[in-house]
Short mmCIF file of C-alpha atoms and ligand atoms in Angstrom, two decimals:
data_model
loop_
_atom_site.label_atom_id
_atom_site.label_comp_id
_atom_site.label_asym_id
_atom_site.label_seq_id
_atom_site.Cartn_x
_atom_site.Cartn_y
_atom_site.Cartn_z
CA MET A 1037 36.75 5.87 6.81
CA GLN A 1038 38.84 9.10 6.63
CA ARG A 1039 37.39 10.18 10.00
CA ASN A 1040 37.64 6.94 11.87
CA PRO A 1041 41.29 5.91 11.02
CA GLY A 1042 42.62 2.99 11.62
CA GLU A 1043 39.91 1.68 12.70
CA SER A 1044 38.99 -1.86 10.69
CA ASP A 1045 36.77 -3.55 12.43
CA PHE A 1046 34.52 -0.58 13.02
CA HIS A 1047 34.84 0.55 8.75
CA GLN A 1048 34.32 -3.59 8.98
CA ALA A 1049 31.30 -4.14 10.25
CA VAL A 1050 29.03 -0.64 9.14
CA LYS A 1051 30.04 -1.34 5.55
CA GLU A 1052 28.61 -5.01 5.76
CA VAL A 1053 25.39 -2.94 7.26
CA VAL A 1054 25.30 -0.29 4.38
CA GLU A 1055 25.57 -2.88 1.77
CA THR A 1056 22.69 -4.61 2.25
CA LEU A 1057 20.88 -0.71 3.04
CA GLY A 1058 20.28 0.22 -1.03
CA PRO A 1059 17.28 -1.00 -1.27
CA VAL A 1060 15.97 0.39 2.21
CA LEU A 1061 16.80 3.50 0.86
CA HIS A 1062 15.54 3.22 -2.05
CA LYS A 1063 12.05 2.55 -0.69
CA HIS A 1064 12.32 5.41 1.21
CA PRO A 1065 14.10 8.27 -0.05
CA GLU A 1066 13.20 10.41 3.12
CA TYR A 1067 16.16 8.29 5.22
CA ALA A 1068 18.67 9.74 3.30
CA GLU A 1069 17.18 12.75 2.85
CA HIS A 1070 17.37 13.12 7.00
CA LYS A 1071 20.50 11.96 6.09
CA ILE A 1072 20.15 8.95 8.48
CA ILE A 1073 22.70 7.20 7.00
CA GLU A 1074 25.14 9.19 8.28
CA ARG A 1075 23.81 10.03 11.94
CA ILE A 1076 23.95 5.84 12.57
CA CYS A 1077 27.42 5.60 11.75
CA GLU A 1078 28.37 8.77 14.21
CA PRO A 1079 28.36 6.87 17.34
CA GLU A 1080 26.25 10.06 20.07
CA ARG A 1081 28.91 9.51 22.90
CA GLN A 1082 32.24 8.33 23.41
CA ILE A 1083 33.77 8.81 26.65
CA ILE A 1084 37.60 7.17 27.18
CA PHE A 1085 38.83 7.54 30.60
CA ARG A 1086 42.06 6.66 32.34
CA VAL A 1087 41.84 2.93 34.95
CA PRO A 1088 44.30 3.16 37.41
CA TRP A 1089 45.17 0.60 39.41
CA GLN A 1090 47.32 -1.91 41.96
CA ASP A 1091 48.49 -5.33 41.54
CA ASP A 1092 49.05 -8.10 44.28
CA ASN A 1093 52.59 -6.66 44.43
CA GLY A 1094 51.39 -2.93 44.56
CA GLU A 1095 52.53 -2.21 41.61
CA VAL A 1096 50.85 0.50 39.44
CA HIS A 1097 49.53 -0.43 36.42
CA ILE A 1098 47.19 1.29 33.26
CA ASN A 1099 44.79 1.09 31.24
CA ARG A 1100 42.32 2.71 28.90
CA GLY A 1101 38.72 2.10 29.82
CA PHE A 1102 36.10 3.05 27.17
CA ARG A 1103 32.33 3.48 26.62
CA VAL A 1104 31.21 4.24 23.37
CA GLY A 1105 27.10 4.83 23.80
CA PHE A 1106 26.23 4.52 20.12
CA ASN A 1107 22.45 4.96 19.63
CA SER A 1108 19.57 5.72 21.98
CA ALA A 1109 16.86 5.95 19.27
CA LEU A 1110 15.19 2.52 20.78
CA GLY A 1111 16.03 2.64 24.57
CA PRO A 1112 18.55 3.50 26.87
CA TYR A 1113 22.46 2.13 25.94
CA LYS A 1114 22.89 -1.39 26.30
CA GLY A 1115 25.90 -3.49 24.76
CA GLY A 1116 28.28 -5.36 27.07
CA LEU A 1117 32.01 -4.19 28.30
CA ARG A 1118 35.09 -6.59 27.47
CA PHE A 1119 37.93 -6.93 29.00
CA HIS A 1120 40.98 -8.24 26.68
CA PRO A 1121 44.36 -6.65 25.83
CA SER A 1122 43.68 -6.41 22.11
CA VAL A 1123 40.95 -3.94 22.97
CA TYR A 1124 41.06 -0.18 21.41
CA LEU A 1125 38.24 1.98 19.98
CA GLY A 1126 37.74 0.67 16.63
CA THR A 1127 36.78 -2.82 18.77
CA ILE A 1128 34.11 -0.82 20.83
CA LYS A 1129 33.02 1.12 17.94
CA PHE A 1130 31.98 -2.15 16.08
CA LEU A 1131 30.98 -3.45 18.63
CA GLY A 1132 27.87 -1.00 19.08
CA PHE A 1133 27.49 -0.08 15.90
CA GLU A 1134 26.06 -4.10 15.22
CA GLN A 1135 24.89 -3.91 18.75
CA VAL A 1136 21.91 -0.83 17.53
CA PHE A 1137 20.85 -3.72 14.73
CA LYS A 1138 20.93 -6.46 17.15
CA ASN A 1139 18.47 -4.99 20.26
CA ALA A 1140 16.38 -3.30 17.54
CA ILE A 1141 15.21 -6.90 16.18
CA THR A 1142 14.35 -8.21 19.44
CA GLY A 1143 11.40 -5.63 20.05
CA MET A 1144 12.73 -4.35 22.62
CA PRO A 1145 12.87 -1.09 23.96
CA LEU A 1146 17.39 -0.46 24.19
CA GLY A 1147 19.58 2.05 22.90
CA GLY A 1148 23.16 0.51 21.22
CA ALA A 1149 26.83 0.62 23.53
CA LYS A 1150 29.35 -1.62 23.74
CA GLY A 1151 32.11 -0.93 25.86
CA GLY A 1152 35.11 -2.55 27.72
CA ALA A 1153 39.48 -2.05 28.22
CA ASP A 1154 42.36 -2.97 27.15
CA PHE A 1155 42.67 -5.24 30.59
CA ASP A 1156 43.67 -8.54 30.81
CA PRO A 1157 42.19 -11.10 33.10
CA LYS A 1158 43.95 -14.02 32.61
CA GLY A 1159 46.43 -15.05 35.63
CA ARG A 1160 44.90 -12.56 36.92
CA SER A 1161 44.02 -13.26 40.81
CA ASP A 1162 40.68 -12.22 42.19
CA SER A 1163 42.20 -8.90 44.17
CA GLU A 1164 43.52 -7.90 40.82
CA VAL A 1165 40.12 -9.00 39.71
CA MET A 1166 38.35 -6.97 41.87
CA ARG A 1167 40.55 -3.63 42.07
CA PHE A 1168 41.42 -3.53 38.38
CA CYS A 1169 36.77 -3.14 38.46
CA GLN A 1170 36.43 -1.54 40.79
CA SER A 1171 38.63 1.90 39.44
CA PHE A 1172 37.11 1.01 36.53
CA MET A 1173 33.50 2.13 37.90
CA THR A 1174 34.21 4.97 39.73
CA GLU A 1175 34.84 6.72 36.28
CA LEU A 1176 32.06 4.63 34.18
CA TYR A 1177 29.09 4.51 37.22
CA ARG A 1178 28.67 8.98 36.22
CA HIS A 1179 27.84 7.89 32.71
CA LEU A 1180 25.57 4.54 33.61
CA GLY A 1181 21.64 4.53 35.39
CA GLU A 1182 18.83 2.50 34.53
CA TYR A 1183 17.15 4.92 32.05
CA THR A 1184 20.62 5.98 30.45
CA ASP A 1185 22.75 3.24 30.01
CA VAL A 1186 22.72 -0.70 30.99
CA PRO A 1187 26.45 -2.50 30.22
CA ALA A 1188 26.24 -6.16 30.36
CA GLY A 1189 29.24 -8.67 29.90
CA ASP A 1190 31.23 -9.91 26.79
CA ILE A 1191 34.90 -11.19 26.33
CA GLY A 1192 36.38 -10.96 29.88
CA VAL A 1193 33.94 -9.98 31.70
CA GLY A 1194 31.41 -12.72 33.33
CA GLY A 1195 29.31 -13.39 37.03
CA ARG A 1196 32.83 -12.44 38.86
CA GLU A 1197 33.41 -8.97 37.24
CA ILE A 1198 29.39 -7.84 37.32
CA GLY A 1199 29.58 -8.84 41.14
CA TYR A 1200 32.06 -6.28 40.84
CA LEU A 1201 31.63 -3.71 38.95
CA PHE A 1202 27.54 -3.41 40.98
CA GLY A 1203 28.63 -3.17 44.21
CA GLN A 1204 31.42 -0.63 43.08
CA TYR A 1205 28.12 1.32 41.51
CA LYS A 1206 26.20 0.32 44.39
CA ARG A 1207 28.07 1.87 46.58
CA ILE A 1208 29.46 4.88 44.93
CA THR A 1209 25.80 5.64 44.01
CA ASN A 1210 24.63 4.64 47.93
CA ARG A 1211 21.37 3.33 45.54
CA TYR A 1212 20.36 -0.18 45.03
CA GLU A 1213 19.67 0.45 40.98
CA SER A 1214 19.46 -3.44 39.82
CA GLY A 1215 18.86 -2.22 37.14
CA VAL A 1216 21.73 -0.67 35.95
CA ILE A 1217 23.77 -3.00 34.68
CA THR A 1218 22.81 -7.48 33.13
CA GLY A 1219 24.19 -10.25 33.92
CA LYS A 1220 24.11 -10.24 37.57
CA ASN A 1221 23.74 -13.59 39.63
CA PRO A 1222 20.42 -14.66 40.43
CA HIS A 1223 20.89 -14.65 43.53
CA TRP A 1224 21.44 -10.85 44.50
CA SER A 1225 18.30 -9.75 41.88
CA GLY A 1226 20.16 -11.08 38.70
CA SER A 1227 17.60 -13.39 36.14
CA LEU A 1228 18.10 -17.15 35.73
CA VAL A 1229 18.51 -18.20 31.84
CA ARG A 1230 21.01 -14.63 31.78
CA ARG A 1231 24.10 -16.76 32.03
CA GLU A 1232 23.01 -19.85 29.33
CA ALA A 1233 21.07 -17.15 26.95
CA THR A 1234 23.23 -16.27 24.30
CA GLY A 1235 24.96 -19.65 24.07
CA TYR A 1236 20.70 -21.60 23.82
CA GLY A 1237 19.47 -18.47 22.02
CA CYS A 1238 21.79 -18.79 19.16
CA ALA A 1239 21.40 -23.08 19.28
CA PHE A 1240 17.79 -22.17 18.85
CA PHE A 1241 17.95 -19.92 16.21
CA VAL A 1242 20.07 -22.17 13.86
CA ASP A 1243 17.17 -24.59 14.63
CA GLU A 1244 14.82 -22.25 13.44
CA MET A 1245 17.07 -22.06 10.50
CA LEU A 1246 16.93 -25.95 9.77
CA LYS A 1247 12.90 -26.08 10.58
CA VAL A 1248 12.63 -23.73 7.07
CA ARG A 1249 14.90 -26.73 5.46
CA HIS A 1250 12.79 -29.26 6.78
CA ASP A 1251 15.46 -30.59 8.92
CA THR A 1252 16.59 -30.49 12.83
CA ILE A 1253 19.06 -30.33 15.45
CA GLU A 1254 19.35 -33.94 16.56
CA GLY A 1255 22.09 -36.30 15.51
CA LYS A 1256 24.01 -34.00 13.46
CA ILE A 1257 28.37 -33.37 14.10
CA CYS A 1258 28.85 -30.41 15.93
CA ILE A 1259 31.93 -28.12 16.22
CA VAL A 1260 30.81 -24.85 18.81
CA SER A 1261 34.57 -22.37 18.63
CA GLY A 1262 35.72 -20.72 22.33
CA SER A 1263 35.42 -22.43 25.34
CA GLY A 1264 33.53 -19.10 27.55
CA ASN A 1265 30.30 -18.80 28.60
CA VAL A 1266 28.45 -18.49 24.66
CA ALA A 1267 30.47 -21.79 23.56
CA ILE A 1268 30.27 -23.52 26.94
CA TYR A 1269 25.66 -22.62 26.58
CA ALA A 1270 26.03 -22.79 22.95
CA MET A 1271 27.58 -26.52 23.50
CA GLU A 1272 25.14 -27.32 26.50
CA LYS A 1273 22.25 -26.44 24.50
CA LEU A 1274 23.17 -28.17 21.03
CA LEU A 1275 23.00 -31.03 23.69
CA ALA A 1276 19.87 -31.51 24.67
CA LEU A 1277 18.11 -31.32 21.24
CA GLY A 1278 20.22 -34.08 20.79
CA ALA A 1279 23.57 -32.97 18.67
CA LYS A 1280 26.61 -34.46 19.29
CA VAL A 1281 28.82 -31.81 19.49
CA VAL A 1282 33.35 -32.73 18.43
CA ALA A 1283 35.16 -29.63 19.08
CA CYS A 1284 35.89 -26.12 20.74
CA SER A 1285 38.59 -24.76 21.74
CA ASP A 1286 40.27 -21.07 23.63
CA SER A 1287 42.86 -18.72 21.78
CA ASP A 1288 46.00 -21.80 22.10
CA GLY A 1289 44.29 -24.49 20.75
CA VAL A 1290 42.29 -27.10 19.38
CA ILE A 1291 40.47 -30.40 21.42
CA HIS A 1292 38.13 -32.78 19.14
CA HIS A 1293 37.09 -35.34 20.83
CA PRO A 1294 35.51 -37.72 18.59
CA LYS A 1295 33.22 -39.59 20.99
CA GLY A 1296 31.85 -36.33 21.47
CA ILE A 1297 33.06 -33.10 24.30
CA HIS A 1298 32.50 -33.71 27.84
CA LEU A 1299 31.04 -30.60 28.77
CA ASP A 1300 31.15 -30.79 32.78
CA THR A 1301 35.14 -31.04 32.49
CA VAL A 1302 34.72 -28.28 29.43
CA LYS A 1303 32.70 -26.35 33.03
CA ARG A 1304 34.59 -27.67 35.76
CA LEU A 1305 38.35 -26.24 33.86
CA LYS A 1306 37.00 -23.11 32.29
CA GLU A 1307 34.01 -22.04 34.84
CA ILE A 1308 35.67 -23.06 38.17
CA GLU A 1309 39.15 -23.67 37.80
CA ARG A 1310 39.83 -20.65 34.87
CA HIS A 1311 42.15 -23.35 32.93
CA ARG A 1312 42.79 -23.91 29.81
CA ILE A 1313 41.05 -26.32 27.62
CA CYS A 1314 45.23 -27.89 26.50
CA ASP A 1315 44.20 -29.56 30.45
CA TYR A 1316 40.62 -31.34 28.97
CA ALA A 1317 43.18 -33.70 26.91
CA SER A 1318 44.71 -35.34 30.03
CA GLU A 1319 41.22 -35.96 31.39
CA HIS A 1320 40.20 -37.43 28.27
CA LYS A 1321 42.70 -40.01 26.74
CA ASP A 1322 40.41 -40.01 23.06
CA ALA A 1323 41.01 -36.46 22.85
CA GLN A 1324 43.11 -34.82 20.27
CA TYR A 1325 44.65 -31.50 22.03
CA ILE A 1326 46.24 -29.37 18.67
CA ALA A 1327 48.05 -26.42 19.38
CA GLY A 1328 47.69 -22.98 17.37
CA GLY A 1329 45.15 -25.35 15.38
CA ASN A 1330 42.09 -24.72 12.55
CA ILE A 1331 38.90 -25.49 14.48
CA TRP A 1332 37.22 -25.39 11.00
CA ASP A 1333 39.15 -27.84 9.63
CA ILE A 1334 37.28 -30.48 11.69
CA PRO A 1335 34.44 -32.08 9.26
CA CYS A 1336 30.99 -31.38 11.33
CA GLN A 1337 27.28 -30.12 10.12
CA ILE A 1338 26.95 -27.45 12.40
CA ALA A 1339 30.01 -24.95 13.48
CA MET A 1340 29.29 -22.80 15.50
CA PRO A 1341 31.81 -19.53 15.94
CA CYS A 1342 32.46 -18.26 19.65
CA ALA A 1343 35.30 -17.07 20.42
CA THR A 1344 35.67 -13.93 18.58
CA GLN A 1345 35.60 -11.57 15.78
CA ASN A 1346 37.41 -12.90 12.50
CA GLU A 1347 37.83 -15.77 13.40
CA LEU A 1348 36.73 -17.67 10.68
CA ASP A 1349 38.08 -16.01 7.44
CA GLU A 1350 37.30 -17.80 4.05
CA ARG A 1351 39.64 -20.56 3.49
CA SER A 1352 38.37 -22.39 6.58
CA ALA A 1353 34.67 -21.16 5.14
CA ARG A 1354 35.26 -22.72 2.19
CA GLN A 1355 36.71 -25.94 3.98
CA LEU A 1356 33.63 -26.21 6.15
CA ILE A 1357 31.57 -26.40 3.27
CA ALA A 1358 33.64 -28.83 0.87
CA ASN A 1359 33.54 -30.83 4.97
CA GLY A 1360 29.47 -30.27 3.89
CA CYS A 1361 28.63 -28.77 6.46
CA ILE A 1362 24.74 -27.49 6.41
CA ALA A 1363 24.49 -24.94 8.68
CA VAL A 1364 26.16 -22.24 10.80
CA GLY A 1365 25.36 -20.18 13.54
CA GLU A 1366 27.38 -17.08 14.83
CA GLY A 1367 27.14 -16.83 18.55
CA ALA A 1368 29.90 -13.97 17.98
CA ASN A 1369 30.16 -10.88 17.13
CA MET A 1370 31.27 -10.41 12.84
CA PRO A 1371 33.42 -13.77 13.77
CA THR A 1372 33.26 -15.06 9.99
CA THR A 1373 34.84 -12.04 7.91
CA PRO A 1374 33.45 -10.90 4.41
CA GLY A 1375 34.99 -13.56 2.28
CA GLY A 1376 33.87 -16.30 4.39
CA VAL A 1377 30.00 -14.49 4.70
CA LYS A 1378 30.82 -14.86 0.71
CA ALA A 1379 31.29 -18.13 0.54
CA PHE A 1380 28.29 -19.23 2.55
CA HIS A 1381 26.15 -17.46 0.59
CA GLU A 1382 27.37 -18.70 -2.91
CA ALA A 1383 27.10 -22.37 -1.06
CA LYS A 1384 23.13 -21.45 0.66
CA ILE A 1385 24.18 -23.07 3.06
CA ALA A 1386 21.94 -21.35 6.35
CA TYR A 1387 23.88 -19.21 7.66
CA GLY A 1388 22.98 -17.15 10.44
CA PRO A 1389 25.11 -13.36 10.84
CA GLY A 1390 25.63 -12.99 14.82
CA LYS A 1391 23.66 -10.16 14.87
CA ALA A 1392 20.39 -12.27 14.69
CA ALA A 1393 21.84 -15.76 16.25
CA ASN A 1394 23.48 -14.23 19.81
CA ALA A 1395 20.70 -12.11 20.29
CA GLY A 1396 19.05 -13.58 22.96
CA GLY A 1397 21.90 -12.67 25.51
CA VAL A 1398 20.72 -8.81 24.91
CA ALA A 1399 17.23 -10.06 25.24
CA THR A 1400 17.20 -11.72 27.78
CA SER A 1401 19.24 -8.61 29.45
CA ALA A 1402 16.05 -7.15 29.47
CA LEU A 1403 13.95 -9.69 30.72
CA GLU A 1404 16.65 -9.62 33.59
CA MET A 1405 15.54 -5.45 33.23
CA GLN A 1406 11.56 -6.29 32.94
CA GLN A 1407 11.84 -8.14 36.79
CA ASN A 1408 14.30 -5.55 38.04
CA ALA A 1409 11.48 -2.99 37.48
CA SER A 1410 8.66 -4.77 38.68
CA ARG A 1411 10.99 -6.44 41.67
CA ASP A 1412 10.12 -10.22 40.53
CA ALA A 1413 12.02 -13.27 40.00
CA TRP A 1414 10.39 -15.45 37.01
CA SER A 1415 11.63 -19.51 37.36
CA PHE A 1416 14.22 -21.02 34.81
CA GLU A 1417 11.46 -22.62 32.67
CA PHE A 1418 8.98 -19.67 32.30
CA THR A 1419 12.15 -17.18 31.41
CA GLU A 1420 13.84 -19.81 28.51
CA LYS A 1421 10.41 -20.12 26.76
CA ARG A 1422 10.11 -16.42 26.35
CA LEU A 1423 13.90 -16.68 25.11
CA GLN A 1424 12.54 -19.25 22.73
CA GLU A 1425 9.63 -17.19 21.57
CA ILE A 1426 11.72 -14.26 21.16
CA MET A 1427 14.12 -16.45 18.74
CA ARG A 1428 11.67 -17.73 16.85
CA ASN A 1429 10.56 -14.10 16.27
CA ILE A 1430 13.66 -12.97 15.36
CA HIS A 1431 14.06 -15.55 13.36
CA HIS A 1432 10.58 -15.11 11.77
CA GLU A 1433 11.22 -11.55 11.29
CA CYS A 1434 14.76 -11.54 9.80
CA TYR A 1435 13.18 -14.74 7.12
CA GLU A 1436 10.01 -12.32 6.31
CA THR A 1437 11.63 -9.58 5.87
CA ALA A 1438 14.92 -11.64 3.49
CA ALA A 1439 11.92 -11.90 1.89
CA GLU A 1440 10.35 -9.05 0.67
CA TYR A 1441 13.67 -7.79 -0.49
CA GLY A 1442 13.78 -11.40 -2.86
CA ASP A 1443 16.24 -13.92 -0.58
CA SER A 1444 14.52 -15.15 2.27
CA SER A 1445 17.76 -17.23 2.33
CA ASN A 1446 19.85 -14.85 3.05
CA TYR A 1447 20.03 -13.66 7.00
CA VAL A 1448 21.96 -11.27 6.38
CA ILE A 1449 19.82 -8.54 4.95
CA GLY A 1450 16.93 -10.05 6.64
CA SER A 1451 18.42 -8.62 9.96
CA ASN A 1452 20.22 -5.67 8.42
CA ILE A 1453 17.40 -3.75 7.18
CA SER A 1454 14.65 -5.06 9.68
CA GLY A 1455 16.97 -3.22 12.27
CA PHE A 1456 17.50 -0.26 10.23
CA HIS A 1457 14.11 0.17 9.62
CA ARG A 1458 12.89 0.40 12.94
CA VAL A 1459 15.85 2.71 14.51
CA ALA A 1460 15.48 4.58 11.45
CA GLU A 1461 11.89 5.24 11.79
CA ALA A 1462 12.23 6.71 15.66
CA MET A 1463 15.46 8.90 14.46
CA LEU A 1464 12.87 10.21 12.14
CA ALA A 1465 9.86 10.83 14.73
CA PHE A 1466 12.80 12.40 17.15
CA GLY A 1467 14.07 15.08 14.72
CA VAL A 1468 16.89 16.39 14.55
CA ILE A 1469 18.53 15.52 17.45
P1 NDP B 174 34.30 -15.56 27.28
O1 NDP B 174 35.42 -14.50 27.62
O2 NDP B 174 33.70 -16.34 28.53
O3 NDP B 174 34.58 -16.31 26.41
C1 NDP B 174 35.42 -16.20 25.31
C2 NDP B 174 36.37 -17.08 24.43
O4 NDP B 174 36.52 -16.70 23.65
C3 NDP B 174 37.46 -17.96 25.27
O5 NDP B 174 37.16 -19.28 24.88
C4 NDP B 174 38.47 -17.27 24.55
O6 NDP B 174 39.09 -17.87 24.62
C5 NDP B 174 38.30 -17.72 22.86
N1 NDP B 174 39.13 -16.58 22.84
C6 NDP B 174 38.88 -14.64 23.32
N2 NDP B 174 39.30 -13.78 22.21
C7 NDP B 174 39.54 -14.82 21.04
C8 NDP B 174 41.15 -14.76 19.76
N3 NDP B 174 41.29 -13.49 19.96
N4 NDP B 174 41.19 -15.44 19.24
C9 NDP B 174 41.28 -16.71 20.28
N5 NDP B 174 39.93 -17.51 20.27
C10 NDP B 174 40.05 -16.31 21.55
O7 NDP B 174 33.35 -14.93 26.13
P2 NDP B 174 31.62 -14.41 25.62
O8 NDP B 174 32.24 -16.23 25.39
O9 NDP B 174 31.31 -13.59 26.54
O10 NDP B 174 32.58 -14.48 24.49
C11 NDP B 174 32.28 -14.97 23.05
C12 NDP B 174 31.78 -14.20 21.98
O11 NDP B 174 30.43 -14.16 22.03
C13 NDP B 174 31.91 -12.00 21.11
O12 NDP B 174 32.19 -12.38 20.41
C14 NDP B 174 30.91 -11.59 22.37
O13 NDP B 174 31.53 -10.45 21.89
C15 NDP B 174 29.70 -12.85 21.53
N6 NDP B 174 28.74 -12.51 22.35
C16 NDP B 174 28.63 -12.53 23.99
C17 NDP B 174 27.15 -12.48 24.23
C18 NDP B 174 27.27 -12.57 26.20
O14 NDP B 174 26.45 -12.97 26.69
N7 NDP B 174 28.28 -12.57 26.77
C19 NDP B 174 26.70 -11.99 23.24
C20 NDP B 174 26.31 -11.07 22.17
C21 NDP B 174 27.39 -11.90 21.82
P3 NDP B 174 40.71 -17.74 25.86
O15 NDP B 174 40.56 -17.85 27.14
O16 NDP B 174 41.68 -18.56 25.49
O17 NDP B 174 41.31 -15.74 25.30
#
């Protein structure tokens, strides 16, 4: 904490992992001897750069760009880019740190990284977003490569931004290097199911947690925070599996629609028109919009936080439990505060931490890289089947690892230990580098 002052999100992410590793370090004294913990907490590289761009009126703006290559023991750096005004080095380091373990438990050959900028795409025209992305990539490109570092999307970076970023990379490098970025449009070397993968994968993970408890998603009342990429496709899969989704949100407020959210309306408002979620209520008169509301106060059986970090605190967790919630699947990264996680564990509800539950996104990015490397394009059905198998395997691995260390219902222990173990073994093999 002294070496990384002011980076509270990063401190929180590291603490949450390190606290669970005691039994592994006990079993493997060689990890301490080779200072694996100290090494794993220090990013391999951190790049910070200026991103100048001009708005539609010709005014010049300066943003700050980041790319943190956290760990490349298992493969090239891999992790998304976040464009949000709240982004600072601590955000990128927390996300990069989480990504190391998440990527490891997918079993794919991927290192961990994250990047982004304190740029706010909200309210910006397509041309402004294009100029920003081009300026961002004009610096970032020299640090990327399909064997070096492969970014993707995250908050504020969707299909449009990936298009502009890849276009500029291709232009500067004179190479059509598809495998340098994932989340591309399937029309130009992207993978089907990548857009849906994080949300679908998270619903699959919740389904697996419920199966262990001899239960199912079918017929359950669900709430999903956010209304971006992860939230929309989490809702889509929940609906396909027979659940009823009654609420979603954005950073301004919450929509509560007891008869069931109309996903087509959310998709049009958010993916095409780029509007606010409050507009949903003007189209569906029986839905209620709660400006600045707390979505976790709405009764449900399954809760899926799919917006941002620390959006679900201890009070909200206790409210969910009191309202009869039986399962939580984290589509977002670190959305539940430590107090909230403790409450879920005490209540013994099925709690799937983001590191495991939202790993379907990066796993499908690895499938996109496979298709790029073999100049192939898989069908939607085949790719979704692969995603479902991967989520089943991740669940199994977390469950078994947690059981080995004393508590099969604790997926936090399961995901942290199994991810750490893989990375630590590779780091040991490579010597002191
Ligand atoms: P999007 O930008 O598509 O959507 C984000 C959603 O969350 C929006 O509805 C947004 O509302 C809301 N949101 C963002 N910041 C805040 C905030 N500070 N307070 C309240 N609401 C907020 O991003 P994604 O759906 O891609 O990402 C959502 C989460 O999932 C993030 O935690 C991300 O790290 C994680 N994730 C994403 C993956 C992916 O493949 N995209 C993979 C794995 C994890 P508004 O529009 O008002 O800002």
